[in-house]
Short mmCIF file of C-alpha atoms in Angstrom, two decimals:
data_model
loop_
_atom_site.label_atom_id
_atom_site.label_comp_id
_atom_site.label_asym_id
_atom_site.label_seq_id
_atom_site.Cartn_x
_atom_site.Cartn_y
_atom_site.Cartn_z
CA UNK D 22 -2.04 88.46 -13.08
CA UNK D 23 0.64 90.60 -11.21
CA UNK D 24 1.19 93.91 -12.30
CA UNK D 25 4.42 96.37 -11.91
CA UNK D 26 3.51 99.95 -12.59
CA UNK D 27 6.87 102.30 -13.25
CA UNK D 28 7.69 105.40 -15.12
CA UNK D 29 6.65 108.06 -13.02
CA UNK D 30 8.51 111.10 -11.72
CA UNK D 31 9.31 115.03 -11.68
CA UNK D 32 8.47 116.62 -14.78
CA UNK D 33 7.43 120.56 -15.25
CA UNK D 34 4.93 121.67 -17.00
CA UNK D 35 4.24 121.18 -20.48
CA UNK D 36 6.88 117.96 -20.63
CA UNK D 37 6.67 114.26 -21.14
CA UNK D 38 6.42 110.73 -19.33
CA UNK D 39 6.17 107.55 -20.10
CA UNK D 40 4.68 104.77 -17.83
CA UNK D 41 4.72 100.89 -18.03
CA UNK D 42 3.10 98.23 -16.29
CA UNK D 43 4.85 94.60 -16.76
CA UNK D 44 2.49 92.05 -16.31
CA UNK D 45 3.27 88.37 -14.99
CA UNK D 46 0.81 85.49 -16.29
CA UNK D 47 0.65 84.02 -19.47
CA UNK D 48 -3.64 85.59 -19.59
CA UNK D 49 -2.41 88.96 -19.86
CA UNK D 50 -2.95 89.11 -23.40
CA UNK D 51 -7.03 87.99 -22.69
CA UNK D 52 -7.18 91.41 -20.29
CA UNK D 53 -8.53 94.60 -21.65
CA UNK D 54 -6.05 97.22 -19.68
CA UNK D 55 -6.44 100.63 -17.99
CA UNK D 56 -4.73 103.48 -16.70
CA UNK D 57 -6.32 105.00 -13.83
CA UNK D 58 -5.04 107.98 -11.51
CA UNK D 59 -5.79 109.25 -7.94
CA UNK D 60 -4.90 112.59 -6.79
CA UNK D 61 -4.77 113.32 -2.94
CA UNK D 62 -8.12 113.68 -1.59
CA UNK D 63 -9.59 113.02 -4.44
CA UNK D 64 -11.31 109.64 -5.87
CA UNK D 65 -9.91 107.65 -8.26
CA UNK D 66 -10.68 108.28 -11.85
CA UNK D 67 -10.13 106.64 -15.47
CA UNK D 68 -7.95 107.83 -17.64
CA UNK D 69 -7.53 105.54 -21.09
CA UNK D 70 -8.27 101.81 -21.65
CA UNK D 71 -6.90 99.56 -24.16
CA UNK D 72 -8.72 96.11 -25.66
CA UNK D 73 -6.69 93.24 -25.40
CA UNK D 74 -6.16 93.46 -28.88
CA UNK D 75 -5.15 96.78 -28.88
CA UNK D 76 -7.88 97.69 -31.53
CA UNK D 77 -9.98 100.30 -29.12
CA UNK D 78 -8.38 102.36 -27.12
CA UNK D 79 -10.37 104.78 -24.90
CA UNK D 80 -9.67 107.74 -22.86
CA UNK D 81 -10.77 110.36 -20.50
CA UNK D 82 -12.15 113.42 -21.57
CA UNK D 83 -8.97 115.38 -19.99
CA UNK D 84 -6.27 113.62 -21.33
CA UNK D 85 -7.58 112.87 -25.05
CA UNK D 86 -5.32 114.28 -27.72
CA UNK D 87 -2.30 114.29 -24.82
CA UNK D 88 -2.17 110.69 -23.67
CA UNK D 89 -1.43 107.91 -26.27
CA UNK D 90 -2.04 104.04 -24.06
CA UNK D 91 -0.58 100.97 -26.07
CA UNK D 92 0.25 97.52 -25.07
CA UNK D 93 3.10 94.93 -26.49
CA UNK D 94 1.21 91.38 -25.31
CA UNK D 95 4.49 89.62 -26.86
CA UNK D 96 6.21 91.65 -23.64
CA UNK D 97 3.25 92.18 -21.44
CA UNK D 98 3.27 95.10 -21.17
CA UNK D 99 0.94 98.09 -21.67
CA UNK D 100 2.11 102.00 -21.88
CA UNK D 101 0.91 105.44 -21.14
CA UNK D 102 2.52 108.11 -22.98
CA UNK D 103 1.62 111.33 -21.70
CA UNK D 104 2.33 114.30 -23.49
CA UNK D 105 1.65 118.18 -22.74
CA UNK D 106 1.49 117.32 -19.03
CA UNK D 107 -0.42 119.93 -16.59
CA UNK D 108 0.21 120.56 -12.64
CA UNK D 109 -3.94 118.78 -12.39
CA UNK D 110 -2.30 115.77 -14.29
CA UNK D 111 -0.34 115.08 -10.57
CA UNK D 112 -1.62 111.83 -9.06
CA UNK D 113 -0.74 108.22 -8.25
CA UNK D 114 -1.58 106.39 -11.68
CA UNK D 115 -2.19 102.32 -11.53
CA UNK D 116 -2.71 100.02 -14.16
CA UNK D 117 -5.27 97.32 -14.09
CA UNK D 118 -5.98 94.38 -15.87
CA UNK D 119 -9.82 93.28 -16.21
CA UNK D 120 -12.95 94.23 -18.84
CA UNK D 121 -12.68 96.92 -20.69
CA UNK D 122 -14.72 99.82 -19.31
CA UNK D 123 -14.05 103.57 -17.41
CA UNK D 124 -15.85 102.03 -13.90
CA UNK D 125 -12.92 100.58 -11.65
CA UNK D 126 -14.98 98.40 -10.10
CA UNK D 127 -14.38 96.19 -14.12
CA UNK D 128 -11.01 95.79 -12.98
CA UNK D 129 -9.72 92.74 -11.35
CA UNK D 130 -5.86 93.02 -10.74
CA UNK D 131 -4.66 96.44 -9.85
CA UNK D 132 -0.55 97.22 -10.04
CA UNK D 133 0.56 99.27 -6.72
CA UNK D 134 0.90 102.96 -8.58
CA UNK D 135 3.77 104.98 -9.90
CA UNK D 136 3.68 109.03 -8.75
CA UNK D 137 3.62 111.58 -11.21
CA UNK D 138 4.17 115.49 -10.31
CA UNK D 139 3.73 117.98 -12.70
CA UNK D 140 5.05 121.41 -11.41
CA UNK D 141 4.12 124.57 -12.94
#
């Protein structure tokens, strides 16, 4: 499974993104997903999973209630919405395909990260 990470940017404070990751593979529907995010000097950290049913979602203590994931397996794809975004939401975020869990080490395809920056 390849994966394509895009939808990051500029936004201030308090506004919205959306991020995909376009998978290649005809598995990608058998792959729980995650969003994960790395801020500089910092290790990276879990922010929502998805079942590859879309059932369960999961997410991270600091973004529940502001960050929505979903997936489309018909387009293979998988979303983060992120809502009510803070300056500590700023990092590289990457998507991974793998077993559904908050440990990156579950993961076994990683996309190459899209930047988000949140001014205040």
């Amino acid at each position: 499974v390849q994966l394509q990470a895009s939808g990051g940017g500029l936004v201030q404070a308090g506004g919205s993104l959306r991020l995909s990751c376009a998978a290649s593979g005809r598995t990608f529907s058998s792959y729980a997903m995650g969003w994960f995010r790395q801020a500089p000097g910092k290790e990276r950290e879990f922010v929502a999973a998805i079942s590859w049913s879309g059932g369960s979602t999961y997410y991270a203590d600091s973004v529940k209630g502001r960050f929505t994931i979903s997936r489309d397996n018909a387009k293979n794809t998988v979303y983060l919405q992120m809502h009510s975004l803070k300056p500590e939401d700023t990092a590289v975020y990457y998507c991974a395909a793998g077993h559904r869990s908050r440990r990156p080490i579950e993961y076994d395809y990683w996309g190459q990260g899209t930047l988000v920056t949140v001014s205040s």
